[in-house]
Amino acid sequence: MSMGAEVFKKAQCITCHAGDAYTNNRIMRAQDIGTEPARAKAFRRTQHLMGEPEFYSPDTPVPLPPDAKAVKVPTNGIDAEQIKLGFGHEPTAGGYKVKGLIGLRWSAPYLHDGGVAVGPNVSQAGVPATLMKGIRPDPYNSLKAMIDRKLRQQVLEANLQDKRMRDTHVTGQGHEFWVDESSGFTPEQQDALVHYLLNLKMK
């Protein structure tokens, strides 16, 4: 675990995946992480439906009386840009919240589109070769595809060749923070990082 923790820091994963649950709880711009953008702007049409947040005053009885009084909800300290990113409201293109890393052993496939999936055999790359065939994605191999550009390329190609994946915007693209030999890491360091991620617990 110690080598994995060192690689986690050296690869700068901790820049976003920090804190007790390994997330900074921020919404990142979709274009900054390069993931499939369709879901990031899924709520864009709600922009013209939004108004100032209001709620009934705390002393309002239930059932609500006809003259129930609404009060403004304080928004001091809430980052307006984060709200726009979360709903994909203009002028942003939307974003994705930084995922906490607790429970990765049970949450494959990865990324917000669920596109990074690899089976127990690394030749089973992509959603068409795993979930679409009733094969559960392997957490170790799927996490490896998150940080190994060659394995990820196999995932991308498999997903993009399947019309069902294209139609539903499941690509497995983006989050290109590589921990592989091309980035100066050894296979042992890569393996240590994957095992470290699979065994994280709340701080």
PDB file of C-alpha atoms in Angstrom:
ATOM      1  CA  MET A   1       0.000   0.000   0.000  1.00  0.00           C
ATOM      2  CA  SER A   2       2.876   2.394   0.714  1.00  0.00           C
ATOM      3  CA  MET A   3       4.165   2.284  -2.877  1.00  0.00           C
ATOM      4  CA  GLY A   4       0.634   2.843  -4.164  1.00  0.00           C
ATOM      5  CA  ALA A   5       0.223   5.868  -1.893  1.00  0.00           C
ATOM      6  CA  GLU A   6       3.515   7.295  -3.155  1.00  0.00           C
ATOM      7  CA  VAL A   7       2.450   6.834  -6.786  1.00  0.00           C
ATOM      8  CA  PHE A   8      -0.927   8.427  -5.982  1.00  0.00           C
ATOM      9  CA  LYS A   9       0.936  11.548  -4.841  1.00  0.00           C
ATOM     10  CA  LYS A  10       3.591  11.480  -7.556  1.00  0.00           C
ATOM     11  CA  ALA A  11       0.946  11.198 -10.293  1.00  0.00           C
ATOM     12  CA  GLN A  12      -0.848  14.168  -8.661  1.00  0.00           C
ATOM     13  CA  CYS A  13      -4.138  12.275  -8.286  1.00  0.00           C
ATOM     14  CA  ILE A  14      -4.399  14.030  -4.937  1.00  0.00           C
ATOM     15  CA  THR A  15      -4.887  17.359  -6.747  1.00  0.00           C
ATOM     16  CA  CYS A  16      -8.586  16.503  -7.153  1.00  0.00           C
ATOM     17  CA  HIS A  17      -8.989  13.280  -5.186  1.00  0.00           C
ATOM     18  CA  ALA A  18      -8.270  14.663  -1.724  1.00  0.00           C
ATOM     19  CA  GLY A  19     -10.015  14.659   1.629  1.00  0.00           C
ATOM     20  CA  ASP A  20     -11.652  11.911   3.671  1.00  0.00           C
ATOM     21  CA  ALA A  21     -13.448  10.353   0.689  1.00  0.00           C
ATOM     22  CA  TYR A  22     -10.759  11.271  -1.848  1.00  0.00           C
ATOM     23  CA  THR A  23     -12.743  13.999  -3.566  1.00  0.00           C
ATOM     24  CA  ASN A  24     -12.539  17.776  -3.427  1.00  0.00           C
ATOM     25  CA  ASN A  25     -16.313  17.846  -4.075  1.00  0.00           C
ATOM     26  CA  ARG A  26     -15.866  20.229  -6.988  1.00  0.00           C
ATOM     27  CA  ILE A  27     -17.503  20.090 -10.383  1.00  0.00           C
ATOM     28  CA  MET A  28     -14.879  20.117 -13.123  1.00  0.00           C
ATOM     29  CA  ARG A  29     -15.528  21.582 -16.565  1.00  0.00           C
ATOM     30  CA  ALA A  30     -16.237  18.772 -19.029  1.00  0.00           C
ATOM     31  CA  GLN A  31     -13.731  20.165 -21.502  1.00  0.00           C
ATOM     32  CA  ASP A  32     -10.993  20.174 -18.849  1.00  0.00           C
ATOM     33  CA  ILE A  33     -11.290  16.453 -18.167  1.00  0.00           C
ATOM     34  CA  GLY A  34     -12.217  15.525 -21.724  1.00  0.00           C
ATOM     35  CA  THR A  35     -14.924  13.028 -20.810  1.00  0.00           C
ATOM     36  CA  GLU A  36     -17.997  12.396 -22.971  1.00  0.00           C
ATOM     37  CA  PRO A  37     -19.876  15.730 -22.706  1.00  0.00           C
ATOM     38  CA  ALA A  38     -23.500  14.685 -23.364  1.00  0.00           C
ATOM     39  CA  ARG A  39     -24.464  14.087 -19.715  1.00  0.00           C
ATOM     40  CA  ALA A  40     -22.712  17.267 -18.556  1.00  0.00           C
ATOM     41  CA  LYS A  41     -25.238  19.403 -20.399  1.00  0.00           C
ATOM     42  CA  ALA A  42     -28.286  17.163 -19.954  1.00  0.00           C
ATOM     43  CA  PHE A  43     -30.087  19.756 -17.792  1.00  0.00           C
ATOM     44  CA  ARG A  44     -29.292  22.746 -19.999  1.00  0.00           C
ATOM     45  CA  ARG A  45     -32.969  23.321 -20.879  1.00  0.00           C
ATOM     46  CA  THR A  46     -33.772  23.924 -17.206  1.00  0.00           C
ATOM     47  CA  GLN A  47     -31.889  27.212 -17.363  1.00  0.00           C
ATOM     48  CA  HIS A  48     -35.001  29.206 -18.226  1.00  0.00           C
ATOM     49  CA  LEU A  49     -37.089  27.418 -15.601  1.00  0.00           C
ATOM     50  CA  MET A  50     -34.865  28.363 -12.678  1.00  0.00           C
ATOM     51  CA  GLY A  51     -35.665  31.194 -10.324  1.00  0.00           C
ATOM     52  CA  GLU A  52     -34.477  32.504  -7.001  1.00  0.00           C
ATOM     53  CA  PRO A  53     -34.547  29.646  -4.460  1.00  0.00           C
ATOM     54  CA  GLU A  54     -37.410  29.927  -1.979  1.00  0.00           C
ATOM     55  CA  PHE A  55     -38.869  27.700   0.705  1.00  0.00           C
ATOM     56  CA  TYR A  56     -41.615  27.880   3.285  1.00  0.00           C
ATOM     57  CA  SER A  57     -40.681  29.543   6.553  1.00  0.00           C
ATOM     58  CA  PRO A  58     -39.787  27.124   9.378  1.00  0.00           C
ATOM     59  CA  ASP A  59     -42.996  27.907  11.301  1.00  0.00           C
ATOM     60  CA  THR A  60     -45.255  26.845   8.413  1.00  0.00           C
ATOM     61  CA  PRO A  61     -47.775  24.216   9.566  1.00  0.00           C
ATOM     62  CA  VAL A  62     -48.619  21.032   7.679  1.00  0.00           C
ATOM     63  CA  PRO A  63     -50.866  20.674   5.747  1.00  0.00           C
ATOM     64  CA  LEU A  64     -49.907  23.914   4.053  1.00  0.00           C
ATOM     65  CA  PRO A  65     -52.377  26.775   4.540  1.00  0.00           C
ATOM     66  CA  PRO A  66     -53.481  28.746   1.458  1.00  0.00           C
ATOM     67  CA  ASP A  67     -51.502  31.777   2.659  1.00  0.00           C
ATOM     68  CA  ALA A  68     -48.232  29.897   3.364  1.00  0.00           C
ATOM     69  CA  LYS A  69     -45.330  32.325   3.345  1.00  0.00           C
ATOM     70  CA  ALA A  70     -42.235  31.624   1.233  1.00  0.00           C
ATOM     71  CA  VAL A  71     -38.865  33.026   2.214  1.00  0.00           C
ATOM     72  CA  LYS A  72     -35.686  33.298   0.158  1.00  0.00           C
ATOM     73  CA  VAL A  73     -33.123  30.585   0.720  1.00  0.00           C
ATOM     74  CA  PRO A  74     -29.741  32.137   1.571  1.00  0.00           C
ATOM     75  CA  THR A  75     -27.121  31.383  -1.062  1.00  0.00           C
ATOM     76  CA  ASN A  76     -24.183  33.130   0.578  1.00  0.00           C
ATOM     77  CA  GLY A  77     -21.026  31.122   0.078  1.00  0.00           C
ATOM     78  CA  ILE A  78     -22.431  29.063  -2.791  1.00  0.00           C
ATOM     79  CA  ASP A  79     -20.274  29.276  -5.896  1.00  0.00           C
ATOM     80  CA  ALA A  80     -22.572  30.372  -8.754  1.00  0.00           C
ATOM     81  CA  GLU A  81     -20.156  28.934 -11.318  1.00  0.00           C
ATOM     82  CA  GLN A  82     -20.428  25.494  -9.713  1.00  0.00           C
ATOM     83  CA  ILE A  83     -24.222  25.660 -10.002  1.00  0.00           C
ATOM     84  CA  LYS A  84     -23.973  26.557 -13.695  1.00  0.00           C
ATOM     85  CA  LEU A  85     -21.527  23.715 -14.293  1.00  0.00           C
ATOM     86  CA  GLY A  86     -23.706  21.238 -12.413  1.00  0.00           C
ATOM     87  CA  PHE A  87     -26.744  22.006 -14.558  1.00  0.00           C
ATOM     88  CA  GLY A  88     -24.864  22.700 -17.775  1.00  0.00           C
ATOM     89  CA  HIS A  89     -26.268  26.219 -17.868  1.00  0.00           C
ATOM     90  CA  GLU A  90     -24.791  28.714 -20.303  1.00  0.00           C
ATOM     91  CA  PRO A  91     -22.230  30.021 -20.755  1.00  0.00           C
ATOM     92  CA  THR A  92     -20.715  26.758 -19.478  1.00  0.00           C
ATOM     93  CA  ALA A  93     -20.727  23.421 -21.311  1.00  0.00           C
ATOM     94  CA  GLY A  94     -21.438  21.651 -18.036  1.00  0.00           C
ATOM     95  CA  GLY A  95     -19.187  19.522 -15.904  1.00  0.00           C
ATOM     96  CA  TYR A  96     -18.787  16.463 -13.743  1.00  0.00           C
ATOM     97  CA  LYS A  97     -18.300  16.204 -10.014  1.00  0.00           C
ATOM     98  CA  VAL A  98     -15.007  14.729  -8.882  1.00  0.00           C
ATOM     99  CA  LYS A  99     -15.771  11.144  -7.917  1.00  0.00           C
ATOM    100  CA  GLY A 100     -14.845   9.939  -4.462  1.00  0.00           C
ATOM    101  CA  LEU A 101     -12.583   6.898  -4.556  1.00  0.00           C
ATOM    102  CA  ILE A 102     -14.044   4.829  -1.725  1.00  0.00           C
ATOM    103  CA  GLY A 103     -15.581   1.576  -2.959  1.00  0.00           C
ATOM    104  CA  LEU A 104     -13.926   1.349  -6.386  1.00  0.00           C
ATOM    105  CA  ARG A 105     -13.772  -2.416  -5.949  1.00  0.00           C
ATOM    106  CA  TRP A 106     -17.583  -2.488  -6.280  1.00  0.00           C
ATOM    107  CA  SER A 107     -18.275   0.328  -8.734  1.00  0.00           C
ATOM    108  CA  ALA A 108     -16.813  -0.733 -12.094  1.00  0.00           C
ATOM    109  CA  PRO A 109     -17.342   0.276 -14.897  1.00  0.00           C
ATOM    110  CA  TYR A 110     -15.798   3.715 -14.472  1.00  0.00           C
ATOM    111  CA  LEU A 111     -16.325   7.344 -15.534  1.00  0.00           C
ATOM    112  CA  HIS A 112     -19.680   9.076 -15.623  1.00  0.00           C
ATOM    113  CA  ASP A 113     -20.704   7.316 -18.809  1.00  0.00           C
ATOM    114  CA  GLY A 114     -19.728   3.894 -17.407  1.00  0.00           C
ATOM    115  CA  GLY A 115     -17.588   3.386 -20.494  1.00  0.00           C
ATOM    116  CA  VAL A 116     -14.328   2.178 -18.957  1.00  0.00           C
ATOM    117  CA  ALA A 117     -14.988  -1.535 -18.643  1.00  0.00           C
ATOM    118  CA  VAL A 118     -12.597  -4.459 -18.991  1.00  0.00           C
ATOM    119  CA  GLY A 119     -13.444  -8.057 -18.159  1.00  0.00           C
ATOM    120  CA  PRO A 120     -11.431 -10.645 -16.226  1.00  0.00           C
ATOM    121  CA  ASN A 121      -9.447 -11.152 -19.436  1.00  0.00           C
ATOM    122  CA  VAL A 122      -7.867  -7.941 -20.750  1.00  0.00           C
ATOM    123  CA  SER A 123      -8.974  -8.918 -24.259  1.00  0.00           C
ATOM    124  CA  GLN A 124     -12.552  -8.213 -23.054  1.00  0.00           C
ATOM    125  CA  ALA A 125     -12.200  -4.457 -23.529  1.00  0.00           C
ATOM    126  CA  GLY A 126     -15.152  -2.087 -23.609  1.00  0.00           C
ATOM    127  CA  VAL A 127     -18.823  -2.313 -22.704  1.00  0.00           C
ATOM    128  CA  PRO A 128     -19.733  -4.440 -25.765  1.00  0.00           C
ATOM    129  CA  ALA A 129     -17.263  -7.138 -24.641  1.00  0.00           C
ATOM    130  CA  THR A 130     -18.367  -7.058 -20.994  1.00  0.00           C
ATOM    131  CA  LEU A 131     -21.779  -5.820 -19.848  1.00  0.00           C
ATOM    132  CA  MET A 132     -23.445  -6.336 -23.228  1.00  0.00           C
ATOM    133  CA  LYS A 133     -22.368  -9.989 -23.061  1.00  0.00           C
ATOM    134  CA  GLY A 134     -23.351 -10.464 -19.427  1.00  0.00           C
ATOM    135  CA  ILE A 135     -19.730 -10.285 -18.239  1.00  0.00           C
ATOM    136  CA  ARG A 136     -19.133  -8.251 -15.109  1.00  0.00           C
ATOM    137  CA  PRO A 137     -16.314  -5.698 -15.516  1.00  0.00           C
ATOM    138  CA  ASP A 138     -13.240  -6.633 -13.511  1.00  0.00           C
ATOM    139  CA  PRO A 139     -12.335  -3.828 -11.076  1.00  0.00           C
ATOM    140  CA  TYR A 140      -8.572  -4.346 -11.376  1.00  0.00           C
ATOM    141  CA  ASN A 141      -8.472  -4.439 -15.176  1.00  0.00           C
ATOM    142  CA  SER A 142     -11.017  -1.623 -15.514  1.00  0.00           C
ATOM    143  CA  LEU A 143      -9.034   0.613 -13.155  1.00  0.00           C
ATOM    144  CA  LYS A 144      -5.885  -0.241 -15.064  1.00  0.00           C
ATOM    145  CA  ALA A 145      -7.652   1.013 -18.209  1.00  0.00           C
ATOM    146  CA  MET A 146      -8.255   4.304 -16.375  1.00  0.00           C
ATOM    147  CA  ILE A 147      -4.497   4.920 -16.100  1.00  0.00           C
ATOM    148  CA  ASP A 148      -2.955   2.923 -18.976  1.00  0.00           C
ATOM    149  CA  ARG A 149      -3.306   4.650 -22.338  1.00  0.00           C
ATOM    150  CA  LYS A 150      -2.819   1.489 -24.441  1.00  0.00           C
ATOM    151  CA  LEU A 151      -5.520  -0.444 -22.603  1.00  0.00           C
ATOM    152  CA  ARG A 152      -7.806   2.593 -22.674  1.00  0.00           C
ATOM    153  CA  GLN A 153      -7.367   2.840 -26.432  1.00  0.00           C
ATOM    154  CA  GLN A 154      -8.653  -0.717 -26.746  1.00  0.00           C
ATOM    155  CA  VAL A 155     -11.679   0.256 -24.632  1.00  0.00           C
ATOM    156  CA  LEU A 156     -12.343   3.348 -26.748  1.00  0.00           C
ATOM    157  CA  GLU A 157     -12.103   1.468 -30.020  1.00  0.00           C
ATOM    158  CA  ALA A 158     -14.425  -1.299 -28.824  1.00  0.00           C
ATOM    159  CA  ASN A 159     -17.023   1.194 -27.589  1.00  0.00           C
ATOM    160  CA  LEU A 160     -16.894   3.375 -30.702  1.00  0.00           C
ATOM    161  CA  GLN A 161     -17.335   0.401 -33.028  1.00  0.00           C
ATOM    162  CA  ASP A 162     -20.672  -0.438 -31.414  1.00  0.00           C
ATOM    163  CA  LYS A 163     -23.677   1.586 -32.610  1.00  0.00           C
ATOM    164  CA  ARG A 164     -25.481   1.080 -29.284  1.00  0.00           C
ATOM    165  CA  MET A 165     -22.592   2.768 -27.476  1.00  0.00           C
ATOM    166  CA  ARG A 166     -22.439   5.620 -29.972  1.00  0.00           C
ATOM    167  CA  ASP A 167     -26.190   6.189 -29.743  1.00  0.00           C
ATOM    168  CA  THR A 168     -26.059   6.368 -25.947  1.00  0.00           C
ATOM    169  CA  HIS A 169     -22.840   8.399 -25.745  1.00  0.00           C
ATOM    170  CA  VAL A 170     -20.867   5.680 -23.937  1.00  0.00           C
ATOM    171  CA  THR A 171     -17.260   6.112 -25.002  1.00  0.00           C
ATOM    172  CA  GLY A 172     -15.006   5.809 -21.951  1.00  0.00           C
ATOM    173  CA  GLN A 173     -13.027   8.826 -23.136  1.00  0.00           C
ATOM    174  CA  GLY A 174     -11.248  11.484 -21.102  1.00  0.00           C
ATOM    175  CA  HIS A 175      -9.701  11.736 -17.641  1.00  0.00           C
ATOM    176  CA  GLU A 176      -6.340  11.215 -19.346  1.00  0.00           C
ATOM    177  CA  PHE A 177      -4.114  11.192 -16.289  1.00  0.00           C
ATOM    178  CA  TRP A 178      -1.824   8.326 -17.202  1.00  0.00           C
ATOM    179  CA  VAL A 179       0.270   6.231 -14.887  1.00  0.00           C
ATOM    180  CA  ASP A 180       2.067   4.047 -17.410  1.00  0.00           C
ATOM    181  CA  GLU A 181       5.506   3.581 -18.911  1.00  0.00           C
ATOM    182  CA  SER A 182       4.986   6.467 -21.344  1.00  0.00           C
ATOM    183  CA  SER A 183       4.541   8.729 -18.305  1.00  0.00           C
ATOM    184  CA  GLY A 184       7.667   7.411 -16.596  1.00  0.00           C
ATOM    185  CA  PHE A 185       6.021   4.880 -14.269  1.00  0.00           C
ATOM    186  CA  THR A 186       6.993   1.222 -14.061  1.00  0.00           C
ATOM    187  CA  PRO A 187       4.511  -1.664 -14.342  1.00  0.00           C
ATOM    188  CA  GLU A 188       5.139  -2.315 -10.629  1.00  0.00           C
ATOM    189  CA  GLN A 189       4.154   1.256  -9.762  1.00  0.00           C
ATOM    190  CA  GLN A 190       1.048   0.995 -11.919  1.00  0.00           C
ATOM    191  CA  ASP A 191       0.059  -2.262 -10.229  1.00  0.00           C
ATOM    192  CA  ALA A 192       0.699  -0.740  -6.786  1.00  0.00           C
ATOM    193  CA  LEU A 193      -1.547   2.236  -7.593  1.00  0.00           C
ATOM    194  CA  VAL A 194      -4.407   0.021  -8.767  1.00  0.00           C
ATOM    195  CA  HIS A 195      -4.205  -2.113  -5.610  1.00  0.00           C
ATOM    196  CA  TYR A 196      -4.024   1.037  -3.501  1.00  0.00           C
ATOM    197  CA  LEU A 197      -7.177   2.443  -5.155  1.00  0.00           C
ATOM    198  CA  LEU A 198      -9.072  -0.823  -4.744  1.00  0.00           C
ATOM    199  CA  ASN A 199      -8.391  -0.856  -1.009  1.00  0.00           C
ATOM    200  CA  LEU A 200      -9.006   2.760   0.015  1.00  0.00           C
ATOM    201  CA  LYS A 201     -11.003   3.403   3.164  1.00  0.00           C
ATOM    202  CA  MET A 202     -12.393   6.606   4.657  1.00  0.00           C
ATOM    203  CA  LYS A 203      -9.687   8.624   6.397  1.00  0.00           C
TER     204      LYS A 203
END
